[in-house]
Short mmCIF file of C-alpha atoms and ligand atoms in Angstrom, two decimals:
data_model
loop_
_atom_site.label_atom_id
_atom_site.label_comp_id
_atom_site.label_asym_id
_atom_site.label_seq_id
_atom_site.Cartn_x
_atom_site.Cartn_y
_atom_site.Cartn_z
CA MET A 1 0.00 0.00 0.00
CA LYS A 2 1.79 3.06 -1.28
CA LYS A 3 -0.21 5.51 0.75
CA LYS A 4 0.58 3.59 3.89
CA LEU A 5 4.26 3.34 3.13
CA ALA A 6 4.38 7.05 2.44
CA LEU A 7 2.53 7.74 5.64
CA LEU A 8 5.00 5.59 7.51
CA LEU A 9 7.94 7.52 6.14
CA VAL A 10 6.28 10.77 7.12
CA THR A 11 5.46 9.42 10.54
CA VAL A 12 8.90 8.00 11.23
CA MET A 13 10.41 11.35 10.29
CA ALA A 14 7.90 13.31 12.38
CA VAL A 15 8.30 11.05 15.37
CA SER A 16 12.09 11.00 15.27
CA SER A 17 12.21 14.77 15.07
CA LEU A 18 9.83 14.92 18.02
CA VAL A 19 11.90 12.58 20.09
CA ALA A 20 15.02 14.48 19.13
CA CYS A 21 13.81 17.92 20.14
CA GLY A 22 11.28 17.07 22.83
CA ASN A 23 8.75 19.16 20.94
CA THR A 24 5.21 19.48 22.23
CA ALA A 25 4.39 18.25 18.77
CA ALA A 26 1.37 20.34 17.98
CA ASP A 27 2.52 20.31 14.41
CA ALA A 28 3.56 16.70 14.17
CA PRO A 29 0.58 14.76 12.88
CA ALA A 30 0.18 16.86 9.77
CA ALA A 31 3.93 17.06 9.17
CA ALA A 32 3.83 16.74 5.40
CA PRO A 33 1.18 15.96 2.85
CA ALA A 34 1.12 12.27 2.05
CA GLU A 35 0.89 12.97 -1.71
CA GLU A 36 4.45 14.28 -1.84
CA GLU A 37 5.80 11.03 -0.52
CA THR A 38 3.71 8.84 -2.78
CA GLU A 39 5.85 10.11 -5.68
CA ALA A 40 8.79 8.14 -4.34
CA PRO A 41 8.50 4.47 -5.28
CA ALA A 42 9.57 1.92 -2.68
CA GLU A 43 12.73 1.06 -4.69
CA GLU A 44 13.95 4.60 -4.25
CA ALA A 45 13.75 4.40 -0.49
CA PRO A 46 16.95 5.35 1.34
CA ALA A 47 19.72 2.80 1.65
CA GLU A 48 19.23 0.14 4.27
CA GLU A 49 21.55 1.60 6.87
CA GLU A 50 19.61 4.87 6.80
CA ALA A 51 16.22 3.19 7.11
CA PRO A 52 16.49 -0.14 8.87
CA ALA A 53 14.14 -2.75 7.51
CA GLU A 54 12.13 -3.04 10.71
CA GLU A 55 11.29 0.66 10.56
CA VAL A 56 9.94 0.50 7.05
CA ALA A 57 7.92 -2.48 5.97
CA PRO A 58 8.24 -5.70 7.92
CA ALA A 59 4.89 -7.04 6.79
CA GLU A 60 5.12 -9.09 3.58
CA ASP A 61 2.72 -6.87 1.64
CA GLY A 62 3.83 -3.68 3.39
CA ALA A 63 0.34 -3.21 4.77
CA LEU A 64 1.22 -1.79 8.14
CA ILE A 65 -1.61 -0.69 10.36
CA SER A 66 -1.27 3.00 11.14
CA VAL A 67 -2.09 4.10 14.68
CA GLY A 68 -2.08 7.68 15.95
CA PHE A 69 -1.59 7.97 19.69
CA ALA A 70 -2.45 11.31 21.32
CA GLN A 71 -0.70 10.85 24.66
CA VAL A 72 -1.36 13.07 27.71
CA GLY A 73 2.23 14.21 28.22
CA HIS A 74 5.23 13.18 30.31
CA GLU A 75 4.12 14.30 33.76
CA SER A 76 4.84 11.13 35.73
CA ASP A 77 6.69 7.82 35.95
CA TRP A 78 3.37 6.13 35.25
CA ARG A 79 3.09 8.06 31.99
CA ALA A 80 6.65 7.17 30.96
CA ALA A 81 5.89 3.47 31.47
CA ASN A 82 2.63 3.79 29.55
CA THR A 83 4.34 5.56 26.62
CA LYS A 84 7.10 2.96 26.43
CA ASN A 85 4.54 0.18 26.49
CA TYR A 86 2.69 1.71 23.48
CA GLN A 87 5.93 2.29 21.58
CA ASP A 88 7.07 -1.29 22.21
CA THR A 89 3.70 -2.80 21.31
CA PHE A 90 2.88 -0.72 18.24
CA SER A 91 6.29 -1.17 16.63
CA ALA A 92 6.99 -1.60 12.93
CA GLU A 93 8.28 -5.06 13.81
CA ASN A 94 4.82 -5.94 15.09
CA GLY A 95 3.19 -4.59 11.93
CA TYR A 96 2.28 -1.05 12.99
CA GLU A 97 3.27 2.46 12.10
CA LEU A 98 2.82 4.44 15.27
CA SER A 99 2.43 8.18 15.13
CA PHE A 100 3.12 9.17 18.72
CA VAL A 101 2.42 12.69 19.97
CA ASP A 102 3.17 13.93 23.50
CA CYS A 103 0.48 16.58 24.03
CA ASP A 104 2.29 18.10 27.03
CA ASN A 105 -0.86 18.26 29.16
CA ASP A 106 -2.44 20.81 26.82
CA HIS A 107 -6.07 20.09 25.92
CA ASN A 108 -6.07 22.26 22.78
CA VAL A 109 -2.89 20.66 21.48
CA GLN A 110 -4.51 17.28 22.04
CA ILE A 111 -7.64 18.22 20.09
CA GLU A 112 -5.52 19.46 17.17
CA THR A 113 -3.42 16.30 17.36
CA VAL A 114 -6.51 14.16 16.90
CA ARG A 115 -7.55 16.41 14.00
CA GLY A 116 -4.12 15.92 12.48
CA PHE A 117 -4.53 12.14 12.71
CA ILE A 118 -7.87 12.43 10.92
CA GLN A 119 -6.25 14.45 8.11
CA GLN A 120 -3.45 11.90 7.94
CA GLU A 121 -6.11 9.20 7.50
CA VAL A 122 -4.58 6.90 10.08
CA ASP A 123 -6.31 3.53 10.48
CA TYR A 124 -6.90 3.92 14.24
CA ILE A 125 -6.68 6.67 16.83
CA CYS A 126 -5.76 6.04 20.47
CA LEU A 127 -6.65 8.99 22.67
CA ALA A 128 -5.59 9.25 26.32
CA PRO A 129 -7.67 12.32 27.18
CA ILE A 130 -5.96 14.95 29.34
CA GLN A 131 -9.36 16.11 30.51
CA SER A 132 -12.70 14.36 30.22
CA ALA A 133 -14.75 17.32 28.90
CA GLY A 134 -14.74 18.87 25.44
CA TRP A 135 -14.43 15.93 23.08
CA ASP A 136 -17.77 15.78 21.24
CA THR A 137 -16.83 17.78 18.15
CA VAL A 138 -13.56 16.12 17.24
CA LEU A 139 -14.88 12.63 18.06
CA GLN A 140 -17.74 13.33 15.68
CA GLU A 141 -15.18 14.38 13.04
CA ALA A 142 -13.30 11.10 13.48
CA GLN A 143 -16.53 9.16 13.21
CA ASP A 144 -17.51 11.04 10.05
CA ALA A 145 -14.11 10.16 8.60
CA GLY A 146 -14.71 6.49 9.48
CA ILE A 147 -11.69 6.23 11.79
CA PRO A 148 -12.20 4.07 14.89
CA VAL A 149 -11.20 5.83 18.13
CA LEU A 150 -10.01 3.99 21.22
CA ILE A 151 -10.28 6.04 24.42
CA VAL A 152 -7.40 4.78 26.52
CA ASP A 153 -6.31 5.19 30.15
CA ARG A 154 -8.59 8.10 31.08
CA ALA A 155 -12.25 8.59 30.18
CA VAL A 156 -14.24 11.19 28.23
CA ASP A 157 -17.65 12.70 29.04
CA ALA A 158 -18.84 12.22 25.46
CA ALA A 159 -21.57 9.71 24.62
CA ASP A 160 -20.13 6.26 23.99
CA THR A 161 -21.70 6.23 20.52
CA LEU A 162 -18.97 8.75 19.54
CA TYR A 163 -16.08 6.32 19.99
CA THR A 164 -15.39 2.67 19.30
CA THR A 165 -14.20 1.45 22.65
CA ALA A 166 -12.69 2.59 25.94
CA LEU A 167 -10.18 0.88 28.18
CA GLY A 168 -8.45 1.69 31.44
CA CYS A 169 -8.50 1.39 35.21
CA ASP A 170 -11.55 2.06 37.36
CA MET A 171 -10.57 5.30 39.10
CA VAL A 172 -13.60 5.40 41.43
CA PHE A 173 -12.77 1.88 42.58
CA GLU A 174 -9.18 2.99 43.24
CA GLY A 175 -10.36 5.92 45.39
CA GLU A 176 -12.70 3.66 47.31
CA ALA A 177 -9.94 1.10 47.84
CA ALA A 178 -7.79 3.82 49.42
CA GLY A 179 -10.66 4.93 51.66
CA ASN A 180 -11.65 1.41 52.66
CA TRP A 181 -8.08 0.59 53.59
CA LEU A 182 -7.77 3.77 55.65
CA ALA A 183 -10.97 2.99 57.60
CA GLU A 184 -9.70 -0.49 58.33
CA TYR A 185 -6.25 0.81 59.37
CA LEU A 186 -7.51 3.66 61.58
CA ASN A 187 -10.07 1.40 63.20
CA GLY A 188 -12.25 4.24 64.50
CA GLU A 189 -9.50 6.85 65.09
CA ASP A 190 -10.07 10.42 63.83
CA ALA A 191 -8.68 11.45 60.46
CA ASN A 192 -7.67 14.99 59.47
CA ILE A 193 -6.96 14.60 55.79
CA LEU A 194 -5.12 16.68 53.19
CA VAL A 195 -5.56 15.69 49.54
CA ILE A 196 -3.11 16.45 46.73
CA GLU A 197 -5.24 15.90 43.65
CA GLY A 198 -4.10 15.08 40.13
CA SER A 199 -4.60 17.33 37.09
CA VAL A 200 -7.81 19.37 37.08
CA GLY A 201 -10.59 17.83 34.96
CA ALA A 202 -8.79 14.51 34.37
CA SER A 203 -10.97 11.45 34.90
CA ALA A 204 -8.16 9.94 37.02
CA THR A 205 -8.50 12.92 39.39
CA LEU A 206 -12.28 13.07 39.33
CA GLY A 207 -12.69 9.32 39.87
CA ARG A 208 -10.12 8.95 42.67
CA THR A 209 -11.59 11.99 44.43
CA GLU A 210 -15.15 10.70 44.10
CA GLY A 211 -14.24 7.21 45.27
CA PHE A 212 -12.29 8.41 48.30
CA ASN A 213 -15.05 10.88 49.23
CA ASN A 214 -17.61 8.05 49.10
CA ILE A 215 -15.76 6.51 52.05
CA VAL A 216 -15.14 9.86 53.81
CA GLU A 217 -18.92 10.31 53.91
CA LYS A 218 -19.30 7.07 55.82
CA ASN A 219 -16.87 8.15 58.55
CA SER A 220 -18.25 11.02 60.60
CA ASN A 221 -14.95 11.53 62.45
CA TRP A 222 -12.99 12.08 59.20
CA LYS A 223 -12.45 15.59 57.90
CA VAL A 224 -10.95 16.62 54.57
CA LEU A 225 -9.17 19.85 55.56
CA ASP A 226 -8.16 20.79 52.02
CA SER A 227 -7.86 19.36 48.51
CA GLN A 228 -5.63 21.01 45.86
CA SER A 229 -4.21 19.98 42.49
CA GLY A 230 -0.55 18.99 42.25
CA ASP A 231 -0.97 18.27 38.53
CA PHE A 232 0.35 14.70 38.88
CA THR A 233 3.95 16.01 39.11
CA GLN A 234 6.60 15.83 41.81
CA ALA A 235 7.11 19.61 41.75
CA GLY A 236 3.35 20.12 42.02
CA GLY A 237 3.10 17.71 44.96
CA GLN A 238 5.91 19.49 46.77
CA GLU A 239 4.46 22.95 46.18
CA VAL A 240 0.98 21.99 47.39
CA MET A 241 2.38 20.21 50.45
CA GLU A 242 4.52 23.23 51.35
CA SER A 243 1.46 25.46 51.28
CA PHE A 244 -0.60 22.90 53.27
CA ILE A 245 2.14 22.84 55.94
CA LYS A 246 1.89 26.63 56.29
CA SER A 247 -1.90 26.51 56.68
CA TYR A 248 -2.56 23.35 58.71
CA LYS A 249 -0.89 22.10 61.87
CA ASP A 250 -3.13 19.20 62.74
CA PHE A 251 -3.26 16.56 60.05
CA ASN A 252 -2.55 12.85 60.17
CA VAL A 253 -3.32 11.71 56.60
CA VAL A 254 -2.00 12.95 53.24
CA VAL A 255 -3.57 11.47 50.13
CA CYS A 256 -1.47 11.94 46.97
CA GLN A 257 -3.24 11.01 43.76
CA ASN A 258 -0.05 9.66 42.21
CA ASP A 259 3.43 8.51 43.24
CA ASN A 260 5.28 11.52 41.86
CA GLU A 261 3.16 13.87 43.96
CA ALA A 262 3.95 11.68 46.98
CA TYR A 263 7.72 12.10 46.36
CA GLY A 264 7.23 15.88 46.34
CA ALA A 265 5.06 15.77 49.47
CA MET A 266 7.71 13.70 51.29
CA ASP A 267 10.39 16.26 50.36
CA ALA A 268 8.20 19.05 51.77
CA MET A 269 7.54 17.13 55.00
CA ASP A 270 11.23 16.24 55.36
CA ALA A 271 12.13 19.93 55.06
CA ALA A 272 9.53 20.84 57.70
CA GLY A 273 10.60 18.07 60.08
CA ILE A 274 7.26 16.24 59.84
CA THR A 275 7.52 12.47 60.18
CA TYR A 276 5.46 10.12 58.04
CA GLY A 277 5.01 6.44 57.29
CA VAL A 278 4.42 3.49 59.58
CA ASP A 279 6.75 4.92 62.24
CA GLY A 280 5.77 8.57 61.73
CA ASP A 281 2.96 10.99 62.51
CA VAL A 282 1.40 11.17 59.05
CA ILE A 283 -0.07 8.37 56.95
CA ILE A 284 0.69 8.77 53.23
CA ILE A 285 -1.62 7.15 50.70
CA SER A 286 -0.52 7.15 47.07
CA PHE A 287 -1.76 5.88 43.71
CA ASP A 288 -0.03 4.21 40.74
CA ALA A 289 2.21 1.72 42.57
CA THR A 290 5.09 2.19 40.16
CA HIS A 291 8.39 0.50 41.01
CA ASP A 292 9.76 3.47 42.98
CA GLY A 293 6.42 4.07 44.66
CA LEU A 294 6.36 0.47 45.82
CA GLN A 295 9.96 0.77 47.05
CA TYR A 296 8.73 3.55 49.37
CA THR A 297 5.85 1.29 50.40
CA LEU A 298 8.26 -1.55 51.14
CA ASP A 299 10.33 0.94 53.18
CA GLY A 300 7.22 1.90 55.18
CA LYS A 301 7.20 5.53 53.99
CA ILE A 302 4.08 5.34 51.80
CA THR A 303 1.73 3.28 53.96
CA CYS A 304 -0.75 2.35 51.23
CA ASN A 305 -0.23 2.50 47.47
CA VAL A 306 -3.15 1.80 45.13
CA GLU A 307 -2.10 0.41 41.79
CA CYS A 308 -3.06 1.60 38.35
CA ASN A 309 -1.44 -0.61 35.74
CA PRO A 310 0.19 1.45 32.94
CA LEU A 311 0.80 -1.59 30.73
CA GLN A 312 -2.35 -1.11 28.70
CA ALA A 313 -1.17 -1.18 25.08
CA GLY A 314 -1.79 -4.93 24.81
CA PHE A 315 -5.48 -4.31 25.49
CA ALA A 316 -5.57 -1.67 22.74
CA GLU A 317 -3.81 -4.03 20.34
CA GLU A 318 -6.32 -6.77 21.08
CA VAL A 319 -9.17 -4.43 20.18
CA ILE A 320 -7.44 -3.41 16.94
CA LYS A 321 -6.82 -7.03 15.98
CA LYS A 322 -10.48 -7.85 16.51
CA LEU A 323 -11.56 -4.86 14.42
CA GLU A 324 -9.13 -5.88 11.67
CA ALA A 325 -10.74 -9.33 11.71
CA GLY A 326 -14.18 -7.74 11.38
CA GLU A 327 -15.22 -8.80 14.88
CA THR A 328 -17.24 -6.70 17.27
CA VAL A 329 -15.51 -5.31 20.34
CA ASP A 330 -16.66 -4.54 23.87
CA LYS A 331 -17.48 -0.92 24.60
CA TRP A 332 -15.34 -1.02 27.74
CA THR A 333 -12.34 -3.07 28.89
CA LEU A 334 -11.32 -2.87 32.53
CA VAL A 335 -7.62 -2.96 33.40
CA GLU A 336 -7.66 -4.41 36.90
CA ASP A 337 -5.54 -3.24 39.77
CA GLN A 338 -4.87 -3.94 43.43
CA ALA A 339 -3.57 -2.05 46.46
CA PHE A 340 -0.35 -2.60 48.42
CA VAL A 341 0.46 -1.85 52.05
CA ALA A 342 3.67 -1.55 54.00
CA PRO A 343 5.20 -4.64 55.64
CA GLY A 344 3.62 -5.54 58.96
CA ILE A 345 0.12 -4.46 57.88
CA GLU A 346 -2.54 -7.03 57.09
CA SER A 347 -5.50 -5.85 55.04
CA GLN A 348 -8.52 -7.36 53.35
CA TYR A 349 -8.18 -4.60 50.72
CA ALA A 350 -4.47 -4.80 49.95
CA VAL A 351 -1.45 -7.00 49.44
CA THR A 352 1.32 -6.70 52.05
CA MET A 353 4.53 -5.51 50.37
CA SER A 354 7.55 -7.74 50.13
CA GLN A 355 10.83 -7.69 48.22
CA GLU A 356 9.39 -10.40 45.97
CA VAL A 357 6.45 -8.21 44.95
CA LEU A 358 8.84 -5.35 44.20
CA ASP A 359 11.13 -7.57 42.14
CA GLY A 360 8.16 -8.65 40.04
CA ARG A 361 7.24 -5.07 39.16
CA ALA A 362 8.05 -4.34 35.53
CA TYR A 363 7.50 -0.57 35.64
O1 GYE B 401 -2.15 8.04 37.86
C1 GYE B 401 -0.72 9.59 36.81
C2 GYE B 401 -0.64 10.00 35.40
O2 GYE B 401 -4.19 8.71 33.97
C3 GYE B 401 -4.00 6.90 35.45
O3 GYE B 401 -1.97 9.95 34.95
C4 GYE B 401 -3.32 8.03 34.77
C5 GYE B 401 -2.66 9.02 35.71
C6 GYE B 401 -1.64 8.43 36.65
O4 GYE B 401 0.01 11.13 35.18
O5 GYE B 401 0.53 9.27 37.35
#
């Protein structure tokens, strides 16, 4: 397929320039008109050392499946693992041409990225929505163009008739798991809670907040003193925690909606001489359960860490394979997760951390 080969060349060039300059990539998807490239027959492709075979056309007939991935950004370790997983899975070797765009946490860039994929006529679009609102128009455009859209990781508000399928973790369940574990651990003790939320408007933030609050409501001696966004970054977590420390003296629980925020919050508490963890004054709850996050859990610094598995590309690939085979796909695929607690704690809601669990963590 000439068009596809041309598209691949364009994509490989666009993606390598992106990787090289760490661009926000607003301009990447529509890098060059496909027609220009179709002029160059396959035989005239650059010499092998310049374009290794696996980057060009591994499939016998050259019919690679083109996938555009509008990724959130690079805000966290979770995101880095998720990006790598997509790049490994949707490789040329596996029969795909992946057009990867890091949208740098900018909703407008992400909308234009999806539009660029539509113009590029990719076969499939994977969209990890930065925020859940504001997707109706461009999803309608993709549908009109006949391009299946997979909503991955986070959710959108749009009607499910506007996209093909959605997959990801259940964020409300994660928030509830954190709350249920805390109730079990405190066993009736009071809780004065500070929450460092994720990015504003992200379904991961909204769901974890909703789920945790569902359990707060059931515990009349729990009080959420404050809840502010740390934007899922370490710097954000540190900044919010520093301002919490100035405003509140009496707190015994800090909920961080991802591991990177927890690292920042720990730095802020260290600087203020506040102790935390199983031997300290403050209980830290985190989300993601990445390798480093679980190391802190094993060390007893983060007392409970609720997993969200970033290795989701295989689920997306399964959907694409089914669609390629003309099969119907489920509207929603759940990526399951579990919670982990520091050594010495037994919980009906979580697995007790051990070196073995940590060693088995691939991300
Ligand atoms: O928890 C956070 C990332 O959407 C589940 O986004 C994801 C969240 C994850 O930046 O670390």
